[in-house]
CSV table of C-alpha atoms and ligand atoms in Angstrom, one decimal:
chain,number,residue,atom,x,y,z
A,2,UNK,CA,-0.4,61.6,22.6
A,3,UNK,CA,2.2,59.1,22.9
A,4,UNK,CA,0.6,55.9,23.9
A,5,UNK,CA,2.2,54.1,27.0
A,6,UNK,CA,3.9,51.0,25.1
A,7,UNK,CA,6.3,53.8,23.5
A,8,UNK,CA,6.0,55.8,26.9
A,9,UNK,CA,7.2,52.8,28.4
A,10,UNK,CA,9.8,52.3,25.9
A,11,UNK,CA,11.5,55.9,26.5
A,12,UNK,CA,11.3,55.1,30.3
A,13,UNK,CA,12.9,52.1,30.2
A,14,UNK,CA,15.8,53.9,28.0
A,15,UNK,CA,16.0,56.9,30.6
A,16,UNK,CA,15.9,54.8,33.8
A,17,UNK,CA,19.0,52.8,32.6
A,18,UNK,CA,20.9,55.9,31.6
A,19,UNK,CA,20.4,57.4,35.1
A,20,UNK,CA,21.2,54.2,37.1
A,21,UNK,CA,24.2,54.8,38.7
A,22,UNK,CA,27.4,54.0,39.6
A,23,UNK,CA,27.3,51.2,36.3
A,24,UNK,CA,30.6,49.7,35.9
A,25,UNK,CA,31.8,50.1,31.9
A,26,UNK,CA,28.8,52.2,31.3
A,27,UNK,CA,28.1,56.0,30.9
A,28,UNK,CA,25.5,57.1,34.0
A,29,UNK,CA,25.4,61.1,35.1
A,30,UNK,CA,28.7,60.9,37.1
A,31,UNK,CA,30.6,58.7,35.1
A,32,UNK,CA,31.4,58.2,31.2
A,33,UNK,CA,33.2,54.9,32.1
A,34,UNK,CA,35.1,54.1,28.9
A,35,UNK,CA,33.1,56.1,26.8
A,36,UNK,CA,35.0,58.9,26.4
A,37,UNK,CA,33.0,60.3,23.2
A,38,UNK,CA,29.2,60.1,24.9
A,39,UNK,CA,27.8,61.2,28.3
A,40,UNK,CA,24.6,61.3,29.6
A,41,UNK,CA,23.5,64.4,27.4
A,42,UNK,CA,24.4,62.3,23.8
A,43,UNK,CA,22.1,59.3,25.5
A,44,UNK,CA,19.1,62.2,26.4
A,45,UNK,CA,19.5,63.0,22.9
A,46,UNK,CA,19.7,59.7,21.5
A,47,UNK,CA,16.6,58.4,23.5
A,48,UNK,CA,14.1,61.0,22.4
A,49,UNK,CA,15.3,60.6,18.8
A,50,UNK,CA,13.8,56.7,19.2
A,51,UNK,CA,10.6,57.9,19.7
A,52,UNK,CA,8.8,57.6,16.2
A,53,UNK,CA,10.4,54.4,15.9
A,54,UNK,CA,8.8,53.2,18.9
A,55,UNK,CA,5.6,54.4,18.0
A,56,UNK,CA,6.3,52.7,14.6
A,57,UNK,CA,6.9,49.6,16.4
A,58,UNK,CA,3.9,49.4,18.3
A,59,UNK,CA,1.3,50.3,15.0
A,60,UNK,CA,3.2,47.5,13.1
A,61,UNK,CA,2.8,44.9,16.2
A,62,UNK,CA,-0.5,45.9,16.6
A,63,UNK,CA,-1.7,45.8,12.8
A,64,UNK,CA,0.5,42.9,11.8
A,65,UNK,CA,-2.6,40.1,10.6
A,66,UNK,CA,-0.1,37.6,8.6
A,67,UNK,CA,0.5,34.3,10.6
A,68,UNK,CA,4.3,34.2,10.2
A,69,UNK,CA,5.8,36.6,12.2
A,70,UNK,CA,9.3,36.5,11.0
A,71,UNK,CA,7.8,38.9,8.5
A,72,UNK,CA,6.8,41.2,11.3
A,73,UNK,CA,10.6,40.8,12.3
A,74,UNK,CA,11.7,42.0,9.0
A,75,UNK,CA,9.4,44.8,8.6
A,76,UNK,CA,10.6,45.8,11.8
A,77,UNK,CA,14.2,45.3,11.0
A,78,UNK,CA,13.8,48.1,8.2
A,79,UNK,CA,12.3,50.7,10.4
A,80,UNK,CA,15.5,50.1,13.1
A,81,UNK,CA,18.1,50.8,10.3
A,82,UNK,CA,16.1,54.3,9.7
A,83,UNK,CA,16.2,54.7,13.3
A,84,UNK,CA,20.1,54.2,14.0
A,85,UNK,CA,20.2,56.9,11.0
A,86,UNK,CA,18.1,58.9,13.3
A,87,UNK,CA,20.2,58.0,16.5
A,88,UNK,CA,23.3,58.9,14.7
A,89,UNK,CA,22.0,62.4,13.5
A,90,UNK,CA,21.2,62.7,16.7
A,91,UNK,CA,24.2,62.0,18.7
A,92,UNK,CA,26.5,63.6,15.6
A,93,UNK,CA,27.7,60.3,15.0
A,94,UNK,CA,28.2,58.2,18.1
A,95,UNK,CA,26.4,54.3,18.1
A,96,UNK,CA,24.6,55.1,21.9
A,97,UNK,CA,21.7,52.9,21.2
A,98,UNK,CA,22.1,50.2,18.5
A,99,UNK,CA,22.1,47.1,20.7
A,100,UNK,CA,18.3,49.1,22.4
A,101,UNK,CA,17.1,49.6,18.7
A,102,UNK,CA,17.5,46.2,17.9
A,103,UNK,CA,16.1,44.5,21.4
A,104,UNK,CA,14.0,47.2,22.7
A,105,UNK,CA,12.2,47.6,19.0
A,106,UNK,CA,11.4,43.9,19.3
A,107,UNK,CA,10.2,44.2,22.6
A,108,UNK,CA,7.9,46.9,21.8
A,109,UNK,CA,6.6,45.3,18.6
A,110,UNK,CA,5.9,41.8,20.0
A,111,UNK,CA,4.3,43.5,23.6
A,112,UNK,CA,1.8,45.0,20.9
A,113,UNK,CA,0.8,42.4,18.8
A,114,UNK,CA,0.6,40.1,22.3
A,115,UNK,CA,-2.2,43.4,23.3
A,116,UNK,CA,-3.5,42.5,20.2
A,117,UNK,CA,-3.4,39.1,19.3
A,118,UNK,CA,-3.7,37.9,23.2
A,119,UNK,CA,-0.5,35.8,22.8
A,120,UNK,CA,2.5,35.2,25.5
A,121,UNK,CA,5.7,37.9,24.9
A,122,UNK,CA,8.4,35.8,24.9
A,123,UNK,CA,6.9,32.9,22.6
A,124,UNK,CA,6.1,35.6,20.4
A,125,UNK,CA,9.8,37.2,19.9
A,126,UNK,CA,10.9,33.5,19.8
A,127,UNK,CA,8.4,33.1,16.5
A,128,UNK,CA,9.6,36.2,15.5
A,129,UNK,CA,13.2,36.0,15.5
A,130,UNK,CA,13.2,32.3,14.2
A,131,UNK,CA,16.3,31.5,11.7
A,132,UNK,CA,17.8,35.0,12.7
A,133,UNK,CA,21.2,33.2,13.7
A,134,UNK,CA,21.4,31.0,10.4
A,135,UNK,CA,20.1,34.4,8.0
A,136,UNK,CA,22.5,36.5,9.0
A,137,UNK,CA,25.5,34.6,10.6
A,138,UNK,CA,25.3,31.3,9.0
A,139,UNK,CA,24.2,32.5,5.6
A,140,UNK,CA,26.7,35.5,5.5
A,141,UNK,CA,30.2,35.6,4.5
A,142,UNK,CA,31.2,39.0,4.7
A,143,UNK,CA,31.5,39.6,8.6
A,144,UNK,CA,32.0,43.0,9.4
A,145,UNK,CA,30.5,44.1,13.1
A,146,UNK,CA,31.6,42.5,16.2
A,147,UNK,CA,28.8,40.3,16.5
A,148,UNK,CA,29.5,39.1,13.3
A,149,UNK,CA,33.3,38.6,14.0
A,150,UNK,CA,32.7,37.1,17.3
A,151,UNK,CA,30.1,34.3,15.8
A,152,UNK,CA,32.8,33.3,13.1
A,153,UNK,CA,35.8,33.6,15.7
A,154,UNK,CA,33.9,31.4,19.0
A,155,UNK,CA,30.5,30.9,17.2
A,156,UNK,CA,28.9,33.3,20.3
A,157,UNK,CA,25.1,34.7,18.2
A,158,UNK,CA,25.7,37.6,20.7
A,159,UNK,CA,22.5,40.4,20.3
A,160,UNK,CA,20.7,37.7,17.7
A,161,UNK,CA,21.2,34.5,19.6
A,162,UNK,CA,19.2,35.7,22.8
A,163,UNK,CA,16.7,37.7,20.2
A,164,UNK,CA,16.3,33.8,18.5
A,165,UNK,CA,15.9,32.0,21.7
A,166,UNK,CA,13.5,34.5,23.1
A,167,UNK,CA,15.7,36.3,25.6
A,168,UNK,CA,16.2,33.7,28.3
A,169,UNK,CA,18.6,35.7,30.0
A,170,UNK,CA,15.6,38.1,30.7
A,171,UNK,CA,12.5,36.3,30.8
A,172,UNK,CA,13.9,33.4,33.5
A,173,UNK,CA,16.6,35.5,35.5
A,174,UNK,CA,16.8,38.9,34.6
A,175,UNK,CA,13.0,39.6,35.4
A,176,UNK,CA,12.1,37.6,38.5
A,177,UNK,CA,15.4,39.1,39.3
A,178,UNK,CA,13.9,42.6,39.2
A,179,UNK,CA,10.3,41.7,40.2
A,180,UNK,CA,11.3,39.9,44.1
A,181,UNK,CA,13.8,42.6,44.8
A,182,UNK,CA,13.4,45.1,47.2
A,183,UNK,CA,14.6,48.9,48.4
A,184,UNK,CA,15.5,51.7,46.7
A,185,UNK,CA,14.8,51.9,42.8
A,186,UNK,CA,18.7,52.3,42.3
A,187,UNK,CA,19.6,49.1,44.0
A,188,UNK,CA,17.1,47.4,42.4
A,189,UNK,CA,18.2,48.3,38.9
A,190,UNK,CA,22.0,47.9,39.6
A,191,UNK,CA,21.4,44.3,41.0
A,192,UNK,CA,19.8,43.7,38.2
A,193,UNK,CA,22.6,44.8,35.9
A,194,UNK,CA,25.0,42.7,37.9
A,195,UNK,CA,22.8,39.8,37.8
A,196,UNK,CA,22.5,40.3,34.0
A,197,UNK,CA,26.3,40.6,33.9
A,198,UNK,CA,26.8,37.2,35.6
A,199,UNK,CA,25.3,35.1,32.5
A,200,UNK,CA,25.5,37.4,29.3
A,201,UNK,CA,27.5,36.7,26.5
A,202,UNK,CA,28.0,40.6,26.2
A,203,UNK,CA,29.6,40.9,22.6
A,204,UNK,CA,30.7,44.6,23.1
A,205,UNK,CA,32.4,43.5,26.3
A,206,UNK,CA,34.2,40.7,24.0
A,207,UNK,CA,35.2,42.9,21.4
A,208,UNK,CA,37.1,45.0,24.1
A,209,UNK,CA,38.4,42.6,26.4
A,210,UNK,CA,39.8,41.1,23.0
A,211,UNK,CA,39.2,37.6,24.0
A,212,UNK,CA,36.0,35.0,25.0
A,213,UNK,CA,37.3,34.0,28.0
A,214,UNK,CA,37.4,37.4,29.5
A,215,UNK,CA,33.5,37.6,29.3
A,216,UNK,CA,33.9,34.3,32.0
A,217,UNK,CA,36.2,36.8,34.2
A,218,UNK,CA,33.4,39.2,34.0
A,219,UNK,CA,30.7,36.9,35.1
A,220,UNK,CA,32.2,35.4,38.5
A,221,UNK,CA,33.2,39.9,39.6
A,222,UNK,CA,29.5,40.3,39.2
A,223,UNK,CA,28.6,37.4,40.9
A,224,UNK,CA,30.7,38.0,43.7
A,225,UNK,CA,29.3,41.5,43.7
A,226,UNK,CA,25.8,39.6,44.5
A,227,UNK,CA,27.0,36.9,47.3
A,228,UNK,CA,28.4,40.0,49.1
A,229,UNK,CA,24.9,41.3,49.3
A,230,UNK,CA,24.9,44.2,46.4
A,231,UNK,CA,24.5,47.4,46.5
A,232,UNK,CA,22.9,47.6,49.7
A,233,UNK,CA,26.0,46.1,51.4
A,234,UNK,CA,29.1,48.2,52.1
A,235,UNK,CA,31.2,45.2,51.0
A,236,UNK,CA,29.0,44.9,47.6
A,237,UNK,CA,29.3,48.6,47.0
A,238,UNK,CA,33.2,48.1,47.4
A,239,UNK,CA,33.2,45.5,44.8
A,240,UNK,CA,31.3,47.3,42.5
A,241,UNK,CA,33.4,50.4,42.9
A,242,UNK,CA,36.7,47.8,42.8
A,243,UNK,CA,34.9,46.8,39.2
A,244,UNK,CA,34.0,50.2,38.0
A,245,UNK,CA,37.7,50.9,38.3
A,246,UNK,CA,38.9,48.0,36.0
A,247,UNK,CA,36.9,48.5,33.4
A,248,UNK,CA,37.6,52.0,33.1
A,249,UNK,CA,41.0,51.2,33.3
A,250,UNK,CA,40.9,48.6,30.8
A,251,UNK,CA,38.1,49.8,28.4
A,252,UNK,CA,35.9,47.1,29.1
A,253,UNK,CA,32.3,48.3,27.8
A,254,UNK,CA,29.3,46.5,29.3
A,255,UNK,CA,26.7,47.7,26.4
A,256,UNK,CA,25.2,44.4,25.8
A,257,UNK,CA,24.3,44.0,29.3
A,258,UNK,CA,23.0,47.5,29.7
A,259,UNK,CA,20.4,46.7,26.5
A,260,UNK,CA,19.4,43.7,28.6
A,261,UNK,CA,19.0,45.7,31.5
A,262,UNK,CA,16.5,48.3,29.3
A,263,UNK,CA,14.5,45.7,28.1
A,264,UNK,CA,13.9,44.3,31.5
A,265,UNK,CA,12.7,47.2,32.7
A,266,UNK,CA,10.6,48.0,30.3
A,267,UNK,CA,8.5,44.1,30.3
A,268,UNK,CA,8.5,45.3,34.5
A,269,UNK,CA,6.9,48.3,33.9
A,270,UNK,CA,4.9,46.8,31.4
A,271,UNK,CA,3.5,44.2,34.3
A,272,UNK,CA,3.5,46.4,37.1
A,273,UNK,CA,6.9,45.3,39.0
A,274,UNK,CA,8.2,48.2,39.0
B,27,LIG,C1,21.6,42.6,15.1
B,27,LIG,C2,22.1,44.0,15.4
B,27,LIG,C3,22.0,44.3,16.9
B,27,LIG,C4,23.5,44.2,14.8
B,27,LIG,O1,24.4,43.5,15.5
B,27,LIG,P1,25.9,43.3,15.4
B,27,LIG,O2,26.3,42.5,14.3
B,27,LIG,O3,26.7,44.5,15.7
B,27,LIG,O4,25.8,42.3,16.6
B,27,LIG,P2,26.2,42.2,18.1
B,27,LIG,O5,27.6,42.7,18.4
B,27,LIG,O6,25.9,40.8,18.5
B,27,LIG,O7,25.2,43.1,18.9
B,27,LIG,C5,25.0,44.5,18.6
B,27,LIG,C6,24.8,45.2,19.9
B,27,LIG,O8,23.8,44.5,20.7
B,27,LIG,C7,24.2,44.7,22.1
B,27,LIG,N1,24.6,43.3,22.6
B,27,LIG,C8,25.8,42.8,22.7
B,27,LIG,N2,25.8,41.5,23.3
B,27,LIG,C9,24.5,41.3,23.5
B,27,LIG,C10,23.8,40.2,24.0
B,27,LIG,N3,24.4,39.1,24.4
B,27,LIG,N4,22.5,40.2,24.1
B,27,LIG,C11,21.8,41.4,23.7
B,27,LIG,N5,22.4,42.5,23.2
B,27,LIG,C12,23.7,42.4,23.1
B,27,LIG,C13,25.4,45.6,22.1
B,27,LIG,O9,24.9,47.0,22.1
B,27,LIG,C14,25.5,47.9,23.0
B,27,LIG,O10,26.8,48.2,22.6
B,27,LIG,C15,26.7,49.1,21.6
B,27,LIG,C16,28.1,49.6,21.2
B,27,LIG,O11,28.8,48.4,20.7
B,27,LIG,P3,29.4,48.2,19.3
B,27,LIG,O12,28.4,48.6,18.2
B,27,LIG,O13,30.0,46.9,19.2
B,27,LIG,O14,30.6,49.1,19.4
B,27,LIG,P4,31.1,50.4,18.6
B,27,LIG,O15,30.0,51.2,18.0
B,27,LIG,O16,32.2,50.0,17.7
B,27,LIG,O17,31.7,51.2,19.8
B,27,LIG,P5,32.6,50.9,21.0
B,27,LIG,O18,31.7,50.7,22.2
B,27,LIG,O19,33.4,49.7,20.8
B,27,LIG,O20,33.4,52.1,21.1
B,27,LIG,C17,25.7,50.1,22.0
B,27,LIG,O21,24.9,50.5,20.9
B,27,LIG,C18,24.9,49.3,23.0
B,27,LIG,O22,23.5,49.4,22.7
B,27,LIG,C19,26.0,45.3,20.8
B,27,LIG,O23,26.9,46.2,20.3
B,27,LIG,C20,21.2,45.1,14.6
B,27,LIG,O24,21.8,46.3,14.6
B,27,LIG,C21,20.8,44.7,13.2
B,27,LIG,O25,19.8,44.1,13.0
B,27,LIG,N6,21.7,45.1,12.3
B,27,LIG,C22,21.6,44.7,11.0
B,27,LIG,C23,20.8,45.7,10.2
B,27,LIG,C24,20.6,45.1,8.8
B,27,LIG,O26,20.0,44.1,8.7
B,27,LIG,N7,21.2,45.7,7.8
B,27,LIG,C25,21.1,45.2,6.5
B,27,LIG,C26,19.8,45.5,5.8
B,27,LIG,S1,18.7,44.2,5.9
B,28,ADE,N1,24.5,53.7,29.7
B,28,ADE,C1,25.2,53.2,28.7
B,28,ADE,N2,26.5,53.4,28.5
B,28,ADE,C2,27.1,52.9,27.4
B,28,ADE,N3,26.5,52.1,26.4
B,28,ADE,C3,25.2,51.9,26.6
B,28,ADE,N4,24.3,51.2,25.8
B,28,ADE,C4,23.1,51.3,26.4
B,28,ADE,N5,23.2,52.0,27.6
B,28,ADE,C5,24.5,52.4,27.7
């Protein structure tokens, strides 16, 4: 039976997917600007990541070396197998790369912490130690986004929050979640927002075709929050108002979405949820 770590995992994946309305994401009424996936290529894509969860969680658990940037790496190769298995999957559409990358961590580290009785974050910070310099510094053939976007405004994007031990979700994304209150759907859309007024989001950069459009992106979410949020008729409006533009100008919140998944599975990990 599938231990709850990986159980976790696949929750965390499937309550994001069914969050709804998500501005510049795919959710069951909405494909946003994502006209080749819906919520059926993202069902698929999720259970296809389950043996590389599991994977995840045995090597967290049995790692005994004392430098865990080798964990990292050992981890790194069963995430490229994984997108293969993602992309088989979904018959070719990236759903979950950003998730492989920052949920595989999460699950890995949350195991060897189990193990090892050490704190989560620290641990992916020791982990992901040098990431930035190995593969942005060090590399001069930059092909992804990430990649692009690190040479063009020197933003580390997925890599840089991996490195510093994913501030964004361990000091506001996460007591975020844990003091909110009402309905699961408000709770996990506030979330998303709040995520979405600090993230660097690189897919949202790559879109938008410029940096400063990210800071555009960060004061709409915000204002989305001083209304109130979802549970406001005037936060609701905003949201909608923001839902519109980014369907209207492709603007992809994917970065912020992986964010989201990852906070949701620490708070189901803790109990907050
Ligand atoms: C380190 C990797 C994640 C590879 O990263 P990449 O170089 O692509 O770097 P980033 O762009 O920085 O990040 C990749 C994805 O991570 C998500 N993300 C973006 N910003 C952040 C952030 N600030 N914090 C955390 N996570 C973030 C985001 O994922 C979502 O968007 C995906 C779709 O985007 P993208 O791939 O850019 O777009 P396309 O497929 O072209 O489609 P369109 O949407 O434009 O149509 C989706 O998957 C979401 O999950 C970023 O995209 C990791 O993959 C890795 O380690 N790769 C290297 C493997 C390797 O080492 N190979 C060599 C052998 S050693
Ligand atoms: N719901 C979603 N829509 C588009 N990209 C995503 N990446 C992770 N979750 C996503």
């Amino acid at each position: 039976m599938t231990n709850s770590i990986t159980q976790n995992a696949l929750k965390a994946l499937l309550y994001e997917l069914v969050t709804l309305p998500k501005p510049g994401l795919v959710d069951p009424l909405n494909q946003g600007p994502h006209p080749d996936m819906d919520v059926y290529t993202f069902v698929n894509s999720s259970l296809s990541l389950e043996e590389y969860f599991a994977n995840a969680e045995t090597l967290g658990r049995t790692f005994t070396k004392t430098d865990l940037t080798q964990l990292f790496f050992q981890l790194r190769q069963k995430g490229i197998t994984a997108e293969q298995k993602m992309v088989t999957a979904t018959n070719g559409i990236n759903t979950h790369k950003g998730a492989i990358f920052a949920l595989g961590i999460f699950v890995c580290a949350e195991s060897y912490c189990t193990t090892n009785h050490t704190e989560l974050f620290t641990t992916i910070q020791k982990m992901c130690n040098g990431l930035v310099k190995h593969d942005l510094v060090q590399n001069n053939q930059l092909k992804t986004a990430g990649e692009q976007e690190f040479y063009k405004y020197g933003a580390g994007g997925a890599r840089a929050q991996a490195e510093q031990g994913y501030p964004v979700v361990r000091d506001t994304a996460l007591p975020f979640l844990k003091n909110s209150t009402g309905s699961f759907q408000t709770r996990l859309l506030d979330t998303l927002m709040k995520i979405a007024t600090i993230t660097e989001d690189s897919n949202f950069i790559k879109r938008a075709g410029s940096y400063d459009s990210i800071r555009c992106l960060h004061k709409k979410a915000a204002a989305y929050l001083t209304a109130g949020g979802y549970a406001t008729t005037e936060g609701r409006q905003k949201l909608l108002q923001l839902n519109a533009e980014c369907l209207a100008n492709n603007y992809s919140l994917g970065g912020c979405a992986d964010l989201l998944i990852v906070t949701i599975f620490v708070a189901l990990e803790r109990g907050y949820i």
